[in-house]
GROMACS .gro file of C-alpha atoms in nm:
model
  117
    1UNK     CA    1  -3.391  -3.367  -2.876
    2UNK     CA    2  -3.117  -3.553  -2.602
    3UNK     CA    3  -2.848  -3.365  -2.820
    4UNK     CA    4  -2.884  -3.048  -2.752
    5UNK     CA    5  -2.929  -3.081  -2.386
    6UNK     CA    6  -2.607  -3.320  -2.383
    7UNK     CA    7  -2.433  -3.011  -2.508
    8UNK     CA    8  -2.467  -2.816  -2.236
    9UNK     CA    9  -2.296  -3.013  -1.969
   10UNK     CA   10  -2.029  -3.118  -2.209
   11UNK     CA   11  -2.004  -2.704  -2.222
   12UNK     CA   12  -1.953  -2.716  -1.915
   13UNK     CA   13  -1.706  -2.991  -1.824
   14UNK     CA   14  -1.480  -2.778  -2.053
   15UNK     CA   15  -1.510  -2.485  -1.884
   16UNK     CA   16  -1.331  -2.632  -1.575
   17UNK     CA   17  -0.947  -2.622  -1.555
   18UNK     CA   18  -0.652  -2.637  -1.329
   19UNK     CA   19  -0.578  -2.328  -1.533
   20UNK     CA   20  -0.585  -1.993  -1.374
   21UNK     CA   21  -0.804  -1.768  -1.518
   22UNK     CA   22  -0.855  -1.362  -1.512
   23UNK     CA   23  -1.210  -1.391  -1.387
   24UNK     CA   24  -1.285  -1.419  -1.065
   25UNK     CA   25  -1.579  -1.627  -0.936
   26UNK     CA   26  -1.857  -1.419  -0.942
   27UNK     CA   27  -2.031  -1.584  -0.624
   28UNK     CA   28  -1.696  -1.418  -0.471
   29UNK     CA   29  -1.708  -1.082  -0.589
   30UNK     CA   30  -1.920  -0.873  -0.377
   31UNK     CA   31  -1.725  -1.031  -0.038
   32UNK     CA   32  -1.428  -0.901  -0.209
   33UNK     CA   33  -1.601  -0.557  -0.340
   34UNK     CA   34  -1.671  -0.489   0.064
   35UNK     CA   35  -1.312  -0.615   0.152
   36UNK     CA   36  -1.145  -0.345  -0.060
   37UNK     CA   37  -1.375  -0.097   0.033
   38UNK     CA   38  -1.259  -0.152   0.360
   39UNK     CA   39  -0.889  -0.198   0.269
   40UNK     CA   40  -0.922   0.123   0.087
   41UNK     CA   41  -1.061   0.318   0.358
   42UNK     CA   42  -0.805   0.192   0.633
   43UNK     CA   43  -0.511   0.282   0.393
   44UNK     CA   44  -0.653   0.616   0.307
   45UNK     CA   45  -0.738   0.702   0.673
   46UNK     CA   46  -0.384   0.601   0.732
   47UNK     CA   47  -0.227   0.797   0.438
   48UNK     CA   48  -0.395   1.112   0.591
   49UNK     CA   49  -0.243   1.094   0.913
   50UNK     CA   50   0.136   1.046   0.748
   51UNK     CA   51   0.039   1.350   0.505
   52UNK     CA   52  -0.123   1.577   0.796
   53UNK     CA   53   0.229   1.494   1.044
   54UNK     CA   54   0.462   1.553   0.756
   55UNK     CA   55   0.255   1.865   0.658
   56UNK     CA   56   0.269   2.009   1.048
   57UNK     CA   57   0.652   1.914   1.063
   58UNK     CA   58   0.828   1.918   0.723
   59UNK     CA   59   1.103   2.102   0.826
   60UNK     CA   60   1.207   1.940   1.112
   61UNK     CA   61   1.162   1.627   0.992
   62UNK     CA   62   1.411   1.699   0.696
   63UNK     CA   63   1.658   1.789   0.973
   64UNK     CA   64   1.617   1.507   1.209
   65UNK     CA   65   1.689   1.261   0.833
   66UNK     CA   66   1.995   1.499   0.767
   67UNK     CA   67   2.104   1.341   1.203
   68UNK     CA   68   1.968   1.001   1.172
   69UNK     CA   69   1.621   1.047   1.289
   70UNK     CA   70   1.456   1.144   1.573
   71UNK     CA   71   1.102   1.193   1.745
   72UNK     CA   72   0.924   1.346   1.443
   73UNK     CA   73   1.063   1.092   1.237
   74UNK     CA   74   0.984   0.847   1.444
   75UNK     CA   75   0.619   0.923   1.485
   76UNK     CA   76   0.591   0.982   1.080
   77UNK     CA   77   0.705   0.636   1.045
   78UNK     CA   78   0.520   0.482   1.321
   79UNK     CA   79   0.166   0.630   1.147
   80UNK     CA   80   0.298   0.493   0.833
   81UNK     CA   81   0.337   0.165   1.010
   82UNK     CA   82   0.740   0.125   0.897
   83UNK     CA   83   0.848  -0.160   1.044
   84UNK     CA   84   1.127  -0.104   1.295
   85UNK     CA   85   1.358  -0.356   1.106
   86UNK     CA   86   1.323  -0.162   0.801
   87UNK     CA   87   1.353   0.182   0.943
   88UNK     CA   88   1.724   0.235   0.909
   89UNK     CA   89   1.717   0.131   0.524
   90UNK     CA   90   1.435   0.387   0.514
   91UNK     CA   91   1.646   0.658   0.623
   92UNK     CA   92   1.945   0.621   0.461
   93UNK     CA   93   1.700   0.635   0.123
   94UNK     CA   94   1.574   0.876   0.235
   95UNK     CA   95   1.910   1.102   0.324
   96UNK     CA   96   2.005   1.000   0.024
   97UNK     CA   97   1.755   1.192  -0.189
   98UNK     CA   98   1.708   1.448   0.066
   99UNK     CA   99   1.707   1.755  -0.190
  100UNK     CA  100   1.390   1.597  -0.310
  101UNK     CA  101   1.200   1.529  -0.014
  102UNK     CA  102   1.329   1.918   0.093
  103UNK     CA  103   1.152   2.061  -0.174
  104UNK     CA  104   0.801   1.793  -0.210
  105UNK     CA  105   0.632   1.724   0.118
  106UNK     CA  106   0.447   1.485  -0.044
  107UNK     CA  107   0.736   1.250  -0.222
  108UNK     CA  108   0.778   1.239   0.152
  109UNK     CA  109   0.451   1.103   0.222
  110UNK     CA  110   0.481   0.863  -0.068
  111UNK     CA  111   0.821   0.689   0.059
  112UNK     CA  112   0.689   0.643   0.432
  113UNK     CA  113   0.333   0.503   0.304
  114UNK     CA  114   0.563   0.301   0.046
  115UNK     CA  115   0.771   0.144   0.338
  116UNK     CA  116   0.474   0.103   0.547
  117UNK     CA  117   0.297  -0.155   0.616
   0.00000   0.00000   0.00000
């Protein structure tokens, strides 16, 4: 009868590791089910804002990244959050591939919520 209770702790014991492992631990998961939800929401409240300025200004803000920038530009990249240090990288990129921002608003979108942070 002590056997097969023995087993179970000796189950146990092997199931701990300085390995890491896929699962998560499952006391953990609904702290980080609300944490995404939240992380989710912010980013997609976020994402609407870029997509709704680039929407409203498309045009113009293809011709201030043609110049260099300016305040359209500016205000696209502050509601993606870009940081400032990486702004200039962000449009030369995006000069670069300007035909294809020109014709798809929303590749737009998708390189300023890329850079963002």
């Amino acid at each position: 009868m002590l056997r097969p209770l023995l087993i179970v702790p000796i189950c146990l014991a092997a199931a701990c590791s300085n390995e890491a492992s896929h699962l998560p631990n499952p006391l953990l998961l609904p702290g980080q089910a609300i944490a995404t939800g939240i992380g989710n929401a912010r980013y997609n409240a976020r994402r609407s804002q870029v997509s709704a300025h680039v929407a409203q200004h498309h045009s113009a803000l293809i011709a201030e990244i043609t110049v260099g920038g300016g305040p359209r530009m500016t205000e696209a990249m502050d509601r993606a959050r870009v940081p400032e240090d990486r702004r200039p990288v962000l449009l030369r990129r995006l000069r670069e591939d300007i035909v294809l921002y020109s014709a798809d608003a929303e590749a737009l979108v998708v390189a300023l919520m890329v850079h963002g942070g």
